[in-house]
mmCIF file of C-alpha atoms in Angstrom:
data_model
loop_
_atom_site.group_PDB
_atom_site.id
_atom_site.type_symbol
_atom_site.label_atom_id
_atom_site.label_comp_id
_atom_site.label_asym_id
_atom_site.label_seq_id
_atom_site.Cartn_x
_atom_site.Cartn_y
_atom_site.Cartn_z
ATOM 1 C CA MET A 1 -69.156 -57.476 99.662
ATOM 2 C CA THR A 2 -68.121 -54.156 100.152
ATOM 3 C CA PHE A 3 -66.366 -52.058 98.001
ATOM 4 C CA TRP A 4 -62.618 -52.524 99.945
ATOM 5 C CA ASP A 5 -63.536 -56.650 99.778
ATOM 6 C CA SER A 6 -64.396 -56.326 95.950
ATOM 7 C CA GLU A 7 -60.440 -56.909 95.497
ATOM 8 C CA PRO A 8 -58.799 -58.417 98.180
ATOM 9 C CA ASN A 9 -55.743 -59.361 98.772
ATOM 10 C CA ILE A 10 -55.021 -63.070 98.429
ATOM 11 C CA PHE A 11 -52.028 -63.407 100.621
ATOM 12 C CA LYS A 12 -52.738 -60.974 103.452
ATOM 13 C CA LEU A 13 -56.762 -62.758 103.875
ATOM 14 C CA THR A 14 -54.751 -66.268 104.224
ATOM 15 C CA GLY A 15 -51.523 -65.279 105.653
ATOM 16 C CA LEU A 16 -49.445 -67.666 103.572
ATOM 17 C CA ARG A 17 -45.935 -66.738 102.205
ATOM 18 C CA LEU A 18 -45.406 -65.340 98.502
ATOM 19 C CA TYR A 19 -44.029 -68.472 97.093
ATOM 20 C CA ALA A 20 -46.522 -71.034 98.756
ATOM 21 C CA SER A 21 -48.175 -73.762 96.972
ATOM 22 C CA THR A 22 -50.779 -72.592 94.366
ATOM 23 C CA ASP A 23 -53.149 -75.340 95.258
ATOM 24 C CA VAL A 24 -52.536 -74.653 99.538
ATOM 25 C CA LEU A 25 -53.286 -71.082 98.593
ATOM 26 C CA PHE A 26 -56.556 -71.366 96.814
ATOM 27 C CA ASN A 27 -57.787 -73.881 98.876
ATOM 28 C CA ARG A 28 -57.326 -72.408 101.968
ATOM 29 C CA ALA A 29 -58.590 -69.114 100.126
ATOM 30 C CA ALA A 30 -62.139 -71.492 99.246
ATOM 31 C CA ALA A 31 -62.237 -72.915 103.074
ATOM 32 C CA LEU A 32 -62.986 -69.165 103.955
ATOM 33 C CA GLY A 33 -66.314 -68.825 102.763
ATOM 34 C CA ARG A 34 -66.727 -65.379 101.375
ATOM 35 C CA GLY A 35 -69.274 -65.911 98.834
ATOM 36 C CA ALA A 36 -70.102 -66.797 95.173
ATOM 37 C CA ALA A 37 -68.788 -63.698 94.138
ATOM 38 C CA PHE A 38 -64.874 -64.279 96.293
ATOM 39 C CA ASP A 39 -64.993 -68.350 94.757
ATOM 40 C CA GLU A 40 -64.944 -67.324 91.584
ATOM 41 C CA GLN A 41 -62.413 -64.594 91.034
ATOM 42 C CA MET A 42 -60.596 -66.874 92.826
ATOM 43 C CA SER A 43 -60.987 -69.454 90.453
ATOM 44 C CA LEU A 44 -59.812 -67.137 87.440
ATOM 45 C CA LEU A 45 -57.517 -66.035 89.483
ATOM 46 C CA LYS A 46 -56.267 -69.658 90.220
ATOM 47 C CA ALA A 47 -56.511 -70.625 86.481
ATOM 48 C CA LYS A 48 -53.941 -67.167 85.690
ATOM 49 C CA PHE A 49 -51.381 -68.748 88.724
ATOM 50 C CA THR A 50 -51.254 -72.541 86.903
ATOM 51 C CA ILE A 51 -52.672 -72.669 83.403
ATOM 52 C CA LYS A 52 -50.904 -69.858 81.104
ATOM 53 C CA HIS A 53 -47.663 -69.866 83.771
ATOM 54 C CA THR A 54 -46.576 -73.751 84.248
ATOM 55 C CA THR A 55 -43.245 -72.018 84.960
ATOM 56 C CA THR A 56 -41.598 -71.473 87.683
ATOM 57 C CA SER A 57 -40.250 -68.046 86.428
ATOM 58 C CA SER A 58 -43.478 -67.224 85.070
ATOM 59 C CA GLN A 59 -45.701 -68.033 88.225
ATOM 60 C CA SER A 60 -43.266 -65.943 90.974
ATOM 61 C CA ARG A 61 -43.281 -63.471 88.125
ATOM 62 C CA MET A 62 -47.271 -62.960 87.769
ATOM 63 C CA ARG A 63 -47.830 -63.312 91.582
ATOM 64 C CA HIS A 64 -45.396 -59.906 91.772
ATOM 65 C CA LEU A 65 -47.228 -58.394 89.335
ATOM 66 C CA TYR A 66 -50.421 -59.437 91.121
ATOM 67 C CA LEU A 67 -49.284 -57.349 94.212
ATOM 68 C CA ARG A 68 -48.475 -54.533 92.176
ATOM 69 C CA PHE A 69 -51.910 -54.184 90.037
ATOM 70 C CA GLY A 70 -54.244 -55.709 92.109
ATOM 71 C CA PRO A 71 -56.635 -58.992 90.613
ATOM 72 C CA SER A 72 -58.826 -56.450 88.066
ATOM 73 C CA THR A 73 -55.960 -55.662 86.064
ATOM 74 C CA LEU A 74 -54.666 -59.289 85.683
ATOM 75 C CA LEU A 75 -58.119 -61.105 85.041
ATOM 76 C CA ASN A 76 -59.365 -58.138 82.910
ATOM 77 C CA CYS A 77 -56.263 -57.035 80.633
ATOM 78 C CA THR A 78 -56.927 -58.810 77.056
ATOM 79 C CA PHE A 79 -53.636 -56.876 75.767
ATOM 80 C CA CYS A 80 -51.179 -57.969 78.708
ATOM 81 C CA THR A 81 -48.420 -59.722 78.163
ATOM 82 C CA LEU A 82 -46.365 -61.195 81.262
ATOM 83 C CA ASP A 83 -43.122 -59.855 80.202
ATOM 84 C CA ASP A 84 -44.116 -56.368 79.557
ATOM 85 C CA ASP A 85 -44.582 -54.110 82.659
ATOM 86 C CA LEU A 86 -45.905 -51.031 80.567
ATOM 87 C CA SER A 87 -48.974 -53.052 78.993
ATOM 88 C CA TYR A 88 -50.045 -53.573 82.478
ATOM 89 C CA THR A 89 -49.460 -50.554 83.915
ATOM 90 C CA LEU A 90 -51.635 -48.896 80.429
ATOM 91 C CA HIS A 91 -54.759 -50.902 81.908
ATOM 92 C CA HIS A 92 -54.054 -50.383 85.547
ATOM 93 C CA LEU A 93 -53.758 -46.209 85.437
ATOM 94 C CA PRO A 94 -57.224 -45.034 83.521
ATOM 95 C CA THR A 95 -59.560 -46.758 86.272
ATOM 96 C CA TYR A 96 -57.226 -46.658 89.660
ATOM 97 C CA VAL A 97 -55.512 -43.752 89.495
ATOM 98 C CA LEU A 98 -56.748 -40.879 86.881
ATOM 99 C CA LEU A 99 -60.806 -41.333 87.362
ATOM 100 C CA PRO A 100 -60.185 -40.919 91.268
ATOM 101 C CA HIS A 101 -58.384 -37.730 90.761
ATOM 102 C CA LEU A 102 -60.155 -36.489 87.772
ATOM 103 C CA LEU A 103 -63.030 -36.943 90.210
ATOM 104 C CA SER A 104 -61.480 -34.779 93.056
ATOM 105 C CA LEU A 105 -60.663 -32.241 90.928
ATOM 106 C CA LEU A 106 -64.523 -31.935 89.321
ATOM 107 C CA THR A 107 -65.060 -31.777 93.458
ATOM 108 C CA ILE A 108 -62.851 -29.020 93.599
ATOM 109 C CA GLY A 109 -63.838 -27.174 90.579
ATOM 110 C CA LEU A 110 -67.593 -26.937 91.303
ATOM 111 C CA ALA A 111 -67.243 -26.138 95.317
ATOM 112 C CA THR A 112 -64.533 -23.480 94.495
ATOM 113 C CA SER A 113 -66.503 -22.282 91.621
ATOM 114 C CA GLU A 114 -67.488 -18.362 92.140
ATOM 115 C CA SER A 115 -70.822 -18.713 90.492
ATOM 116 C CA LEU A 116 -71.895 -21.172 92.784
ATOM 117 C CA CYS A 117 -70.432 -20.728 95.848
ATOM 118 C CA GLY A 118 -68.716 -17.538 95.806
ATOM 119 C CA PHE A 119 -65.908 -15.685 96.576
ATOM 120 C CA ALA A 120 -65.051 -16.826 99.700
ATOM 121 C CA ALA A 121 -65.020 -20.264 98.624
ATOM 122 C CA HIS A 122 -63.162 -19.193 95.607
ATOM 123 C CA ARG A 123 -60.373 -17.691 96.165
ATOM 124 C CA TRP A 124 -58.827 -21.424 97.295
ATOM 125 C CA ARG A 125 -59.297 -23.139 93.841
ATOM 126 C CA HIS A 126 -55.658 -22.174 92.201
ATOM 127 C CA LEU A 127 -54.614 -23.635 95.760
ATOM 128 C CA ALA A 128 -56.860 -26.711 96.268
ATOM 129 C CA THR A 129 -56.177 -27.054 92.400
ATOM 130 C CA THR A 130 -52.714 -27.034 92.123
ATOM 131 C CA THR A 131 -52.408 -29.421 95.791
ATOM 132 C CA ALA A 132 -55.048 -32.294 93.832
ATOM 133 C CA LEU A 133 -52.489 -32.019 90.346
ATOM 134 C CA VAL A 134 -49.290 -32.871 92.754
ATOM 135 C CA LEU A 135 -51.057 -35.710 94.601
ATOM 136 C CA ALA A 136 -51.771 -36.554 91.181
ATOM 137 C CA THR A 137 -48.335 -36.290 89.579
ATOM 138 C CA THR A 138 -46.967 -37.895 92.996
ATOM 139 C CA ASP A 139 -49.321 -40.876 92.791
ATOM 140 C CA LEU A 140 -48.831 -41.647 89.100
ATOM 141 C CA TRP A 141 -45.116 -41.516 90.052
ATOM 142 C CA LEU A 142 -44.943 -44.595 92.511
ATOM 143 C CA THR A 143 -47.856 -46.106 90.114
ATOM 144 C CA VAL A 144 -45.277 -46.726 87.564
ATOM 145 C CA PHE A 145 -42.568 -46.852 89.270
ATOM 146 C CA SER A 146 -43.749 -48.915 92.455
ATOM 147 C CA SER A 147 -41.942 -52.099 90.819
ATOM 148 C CA GLU A 148 -38.354 -50.180 91.706
ATOM 149 C CA ILE A 149 -39.900 -48.726 95.361
ATOM 150 C CA SER A 150 -41.204 -52.210 96.575
ATOM 151 C CA ALA A 151 -39.494 -55.377 97.055
ATOM 152 C CA VAL A 152 -41.222 -58.047 98.133
ATOM 153 C CA ASP A 153 -39.855 -60.530 101.395
ATOM 154 C CA ALA A 154 -41.086 -63.792 100.415
ATOM 155 C CA HIS A 155 -40.329 -65.930 103.394
ATOM 156 C CA MET A 156 -42.913 -63.513 104.927
ATOM 157 C CA PRO A 157 -46.381 -64.099 105.656
ATOM 158 C CA GLY A 158 -49.414 -62.124 104.173
ATOM 159 C CA PRO A 159 -47.094 -60.103 102.093
ATOM 160 C CA GLU A 160 -48.799 -56.344 101.443
ATOM 161 C CA GLY A 161 -48.807 -55.383 97.655
ATOM 162 C CA MET A 162 -48.617 -51.776 96.264
ATOM 163 C CA PHE A 163 -51.956 -51.887 94.711
ATOM 164 C CA TRP A 164 -53.846 -51.993 98.038
ATOM 165 C CA ILE A 165 -51.600 -49.888 100.109
ATOM 166 C CA LEU A 166 -51.656 -47.158 97.259
ATOM 167 C CA ARG A 167 -55.576 -47.593 97.243
ATOM 168 C CA MET A 168 -55.939 -47.045 100.886
ATOM 169 C CA THR A 169 -53.520 -43.966 100.974
ATOM 170 C CA ARG A 170 -54.879 -42.947 97.768
ATOM 171 C CA SER A 171 -58.778 -42.513 99.233
ATOM 172 C CA LEU A 172 -57.397 -41.647 102.438
ATOM 173 C CA VAL A 173 -55.239 -38.584 100.849
ATOM 174 C CA LEU A 174 -58.213 -37.478 98.414
ATOM 175 C CA CYS A 175 -60.379 -37.074 101.521
ATOM 176 C CA GLY A 176 -58.075 -35.244 103.595
ATOM 177 C CA LEU A 177 -57.921 -32.721 100.997
ATOM 178 C CA GLN A 178 -61.384 -32.456 100.548
ATOM 179 C CA ALA A 179 -62.031 -32.196 103.957
ATOM 180 C CA LEU A 180 -58.697 -29.821 104.368
ATOM 181 C CA LEU A 181 -60.595 -27.635 101.467
ATOM 182 C CA ALA A 182 -63.964 -27.234 102.920
ATOM 183 C CA GLY A 183 -62.872 -26.095 106.514
ATOM 184 C CA LEU A 184 -60.776 -23.670 104.652
ATOM 185 C CA ILE A 185 -63.891 -22.282 103.079
ATOM 186 C CA TYR A 186 -65.888 -22.226 106.228
ATOM 187 C CA VAL A 187 -63.632 -20.497 108.228
ATOM 188 C CA SER A 188 -62.995 -17.946 105.278
ATOM 189 C CA SER A 189 -66.403 -17.867 104.580
ATOM 190 C CA THR A 190 -67.429 -16.572 108.610
ATOM 191 C CA ASN A 191 -64.353 -15.481 109.272
ATOM 192 C CA ARG A 192 -64.082 -17.492 112.096
ATOM 193 C CA LEU A 193 -59.807 -17.635 111.634
ATOM 194 C CA PRO A 194 -58.940 -13.713 110.912
ATOM 195 C CA PHE A 195 -55.837 -14.082 112.612
ATOM 196 C CA LEU A 196 -54.804 -16.987 109.886
ATOM 197 C CA ILE A 197 -57.222 -15.748 107.080
ATOM 198 C CA SER A 198 -58.132 -12.088 106.388
ATOM 199 C CA SER A 199 -61.652 -11.185 106.224
ATOM 200 C CA ALA A 200 -63.864 -9.923 103.102
ATOM 201 C CA GLU A 201 -63.051 -6.193 104.475
ATOM 202 C CA THR A 202 -59.536 -5.804 104.950
ATOM 203 C CA ASP A 203 -58.498 -8.706 101.372
ATOM 204 C CA PRO A 204 -57.487 -5.986 98.855
ATOM 205 C CA LYS A 205 -58.822 -8.849 96.355
ATOM 206 C CA ALA A 206 -61.824 -9.468 98.036
ATOM 207 C CA VAL A 207 -62.786 -5.603 97.927
ATOM 208 C CA GLN A 208 -61.725 -5.460 94.975
ATOM 209 C CA GLN A 209 -64.252 -8.465 93.559
ATOM 210 C CA GLN A 210 -66.550 -7.307 95.843
ATOM 211 C CA ARG A 211 -66.694 -3.760 93.860
ATOM 212 C CA ALA A 212 -66.329 -5.914 90.270
ATOM 213 C CA ASN A 213 -69.935 -7.299 91.155
ATOM 214 C CA LEU A 214 -71.886 -3.947 92.335
ATOM 215 C CA LEU A 215 -70.384 -2.944 89.078
ATOM 216 C CA GLY A 216 -71.208 -5.685 86.943
ATOM 217 C CA GLN A 217 -75.471 -5.669 88.978
ATOM 218 C CA ALA A 218 -75.324 -1.955 88.355
ATOM 219 C CA GLN A 219 -74.417 -2.057 84.918
ATOM 220 C CA PHE A 220 -76.769 -4.950 84.527
ATOM 221 C CA SER A 221 -79.624 -2.794 86.189
ATOM 222 C CA LEU A 222 -78.630 0.162 83.798
ATOM 223 C CA GLN A 223 -79.101 -2.138 80.831
ATOM 224 C CA ALA A 224 -82.434 -3.328 81.749
ATOM 225 C CA ALA A 225 -83.823 -0.002 82.478
ATOM 226 C CA GLN A 226 -82.550 1.456 79.240
ATOM 227 C CA GLY A 227 -84.228 -1.341 77.131
ATOM 228 C CA LYS A 228 -87.741 -0.833 78.934
ATOM 229 C CA LEU A 229 -87.070 3.171 78.292
ATOM 230 C CA HIS A 230 -86.261 2.170 74.898
ATOM 231 C CA ALA A 231 -89.748 -0.399 74.463
ATOM 232 C CA LEU A 232 -91.795 2.246 75.888
ATOM 233 C CA ASN A 233 -90.762 4.859 73.696
ATOM 234 C CA VAL A 234 -91.679 3.102 70.733
ATOM 235 C CA ALA A 235 -94.638 2.123 71.879
ATOM 236 C CA ARG A 236 -95.444 5.871 72.343
ATOM 237 C CA ASN A 237 -94.127 6.568 68.941
ATOM 238 C CA ALA A 238 -96.144 3.859 67.082
ATOM 239 C CA VAL A 239 -99.158 5.232 69.544
ATOM 240 C CA ASN A 240 -98.491 8.725 67.934
ATOM 241 C CA ARG A 241 -98.589 7.570 64.573
ATOM 242 C CA ASP A 242 -101.526 5.832 64.500
ATOM 243 C CA ALA A 243 -104.466 7.745 64.244
ATOM 244 C CA GLU A 244 -107.221 5.098 66.256
ATOM 245 C CA LEU A 245 -104.724 4.534 68.788
ATOM 246 C CA LYS A 246 -104.025 8.184 69.144
ATOM 247 C CA GLY A 247 -107.148 8.814 69.768
ATOM 248 C CA VAL A 248 -108.057 6.069 72.082
ATOM 249 C CA ASP A 249 -104.947 7.582 74.015
ATOM 250 C CA ASP A 250 -106.697 11.001 73.659
ATOM 251 C CA ALA A 251 -109.857 9.853 74.873
ATOM 252 C CA TYR A 252 -108.818 8.032 77.905
ATOM 253 C CA TRP A 253 -106.967 11.707 79.100
ATOM 254 C CA GLN A 254 -109.828 13.635 78.656
ATOM 255 C CA ARG A 255 -112.022 11.364 80.762
ATOM 256 C CA VAL A 256 -109.271 12.015 83.410
ATOM 257 C CA LYS A 257 -109.118 15.460 83.393
ATOM 258 C CA ASP A 258 -113.103 15.531 83.530
ATOM 259 C CA VAL A 259 -112.937 13.042 86.478
ATOM 260 C CA GLU A 260 -110.274 15.202 88.200
ATOM 261 C CA GLY A 261 -110.715 18.679 87.475
ATOM 262 C CA PRO A 262 -108.001 21.320 85.821
ATOM 263 C CA ASN A 263 -105.598 20.609 88.671
ATOM 264 C CA PRO A 264 -105.764 17.168 89.502
ATOM 265 C CA VAL A 265 -101.920 17.367 91.345
ATOM 266 C CA GLU A 266 -102.624 20.232 92.771
ATOM 267 C CA ARG A 267 -105.871 19.114 94.558
ATOM 268 C CA ILE A 268 -104.269 15.918 95.455
ATOM 269 C CA TRP A 269 -101.256 17.209 97.176
ATOM 270 C CA ALA A 270 -103.607 19.909 99.015
ATOM 271 C CA ASP A 271 -105.113 17.302 100.751
ATOM 272 C CA GLU A 272 -103.416 16.983 104.724
ATOM 273 C CA ASP A 273 -103.775 13.278 104.556
ATOM 274 C CA VAL A 274 -101.296 12.716 101.956
ATOM 275 C CA GLN A 275 -98.915 15.520 103.393
ATOM 276 C CA ALA A 276 -98.630 13.612 106.614
ATOM 277 C CA ALA A 277 -98.229 10.069 104.489
ATOM 278 C CA VAL A 278 -95.291 11.855 102.651
ATOM 279 C CA ALA A 279 -93.653 13.466 105.523
ATOM 280 C CA ARG A 280 -94.098 10.155 107.571
ATOM 281 C CA SER A 281 -92.253 8.968 104.234
ATOM 282 C CA LEU A 282 -89.557 11.393 104.559
ATOM 283 C CA GLY A 283 -89.171 10.806 108.022
ATOM 284 C CA GLU A 284 -89.775 14.531 108.395
ATOM 285 C CA GLY A 285 -92.193 16.652 110.875
ATOM 286 C CA ARG A 286 -94.278 18.417 107.853
ATOM 287 C CA PHE A 287 -94.432 18.571 104.294
ATOM 288 C CA ASP A 288 -93.599 21.570 102.851
ATOM 289 C CA MET A 289 -95.246 21.732 99.220
ATOM 290 C CA GLU A 290 -94.005 25.350 98.474
ATOM 291 C CA LYS A 291 -90.680 24.059 98.226
ATOM 292 C CA THR A 292 -91.313 20.790 96.824
ATOM 293 C CA GLY A 293 -92.906 22.924 94.135
ATOM 294 C CA ARG A 294 -89.940 24.899 93.645
ATOM 295 C CA GLU A 295 -87.898 21.955 93.858
ATOM 296 C CA CYS A 296 -89.565 20.721 90.934
ATOM 297 C CA GLU A 297 -89.400 23.068 88.819
ATOM 298 C CA GLN A 298 -85.629 23.840 89.368
ATOM 299 C CA PHE A 299 -85.637 20.040 88.059
ATOM 300 C CA VAL A 300 -87.466 20.313 85.080
ATOM 301 C CA ALA A 301 -85.949 23.534 84.178
ATOM 302 C CA GLY A 302 -82.613 21.970 84.305
ATOM 303 C CA MET A 303 -83.767 18.894 82.511
ATOM 304 C CA THR A 304 -85.456 21.113 79.768
ATOM 305 C CA ARG A 305 -82.660 23.757 79.073
ATOM 306 C CA GLY A 306 -81.962 24.746 75.391
ATOM 307 C CA LEU A 307 -85.273 22.598 73.907
ATOM 308 C CA GLU A 308 -87.088 26.249 73.233
ATOM 309 C CA ASP A 309 -84.282 26.886 70.860
ATOM 310 C CA HIS A 310 -84.738 24.231 68.950
#
């Protein structure tokens, strides 16, 4: 038994009128041979229609409630009373009305999350959420006031119930909303309809958001670099303050000096292969070592200006 068949409309299945005899109604339903689960549900429903409500008016009201709320609400509600529609409504709303719309809102929230799907999807969050809330409010109103909206023709074979009409409509509308949202996210992400949806390059909000993202990334990188420099400074201070570590550091640099000579940097830069590699990386024909030396001296002088006064 599929999801759509789990709560069938017995009047639609049998093709009988609303006030058909209870025995005839359920005998014809049993003859359909739809399985043990269906037969068990029909037995419980028949007990609701007959044992507890022997009068004609009670049976008529129970059948109207059946068409309005479906079989599960009638069978599973433990606090409902026949003369109180509100009790059935309170039992029916959480599972059949509120839960589908809450799942729809959760899906919209995930699909339009900027951290998960980017700004192109996030720009549709307000519109999609507002539409989903309007649909939920409309569905809630229709469910609560369905008794005043729907009028069942007692002489029509296989009458439709508001429970099945709203269930089908609710599913189709929510699926349509999700499909429409997916289409809008797709065309805005791929710029397929620039005449209908402005691209990220021309949308002021998109440009502003991109700038904010770039600034945030730059700030995060600067903070990370600052943290590493601080850690390096702490490590150098620890080495300089500890006699044993300072000795190891001095010995290391002395060995480097002994191996590479008194002017290792000049010797490395004087190598023609090094100059050619640097020139290729800079996209220049040749590497001017003298010019680079002057620029380095100017940079160091600018960075250390005023230090000799201290």
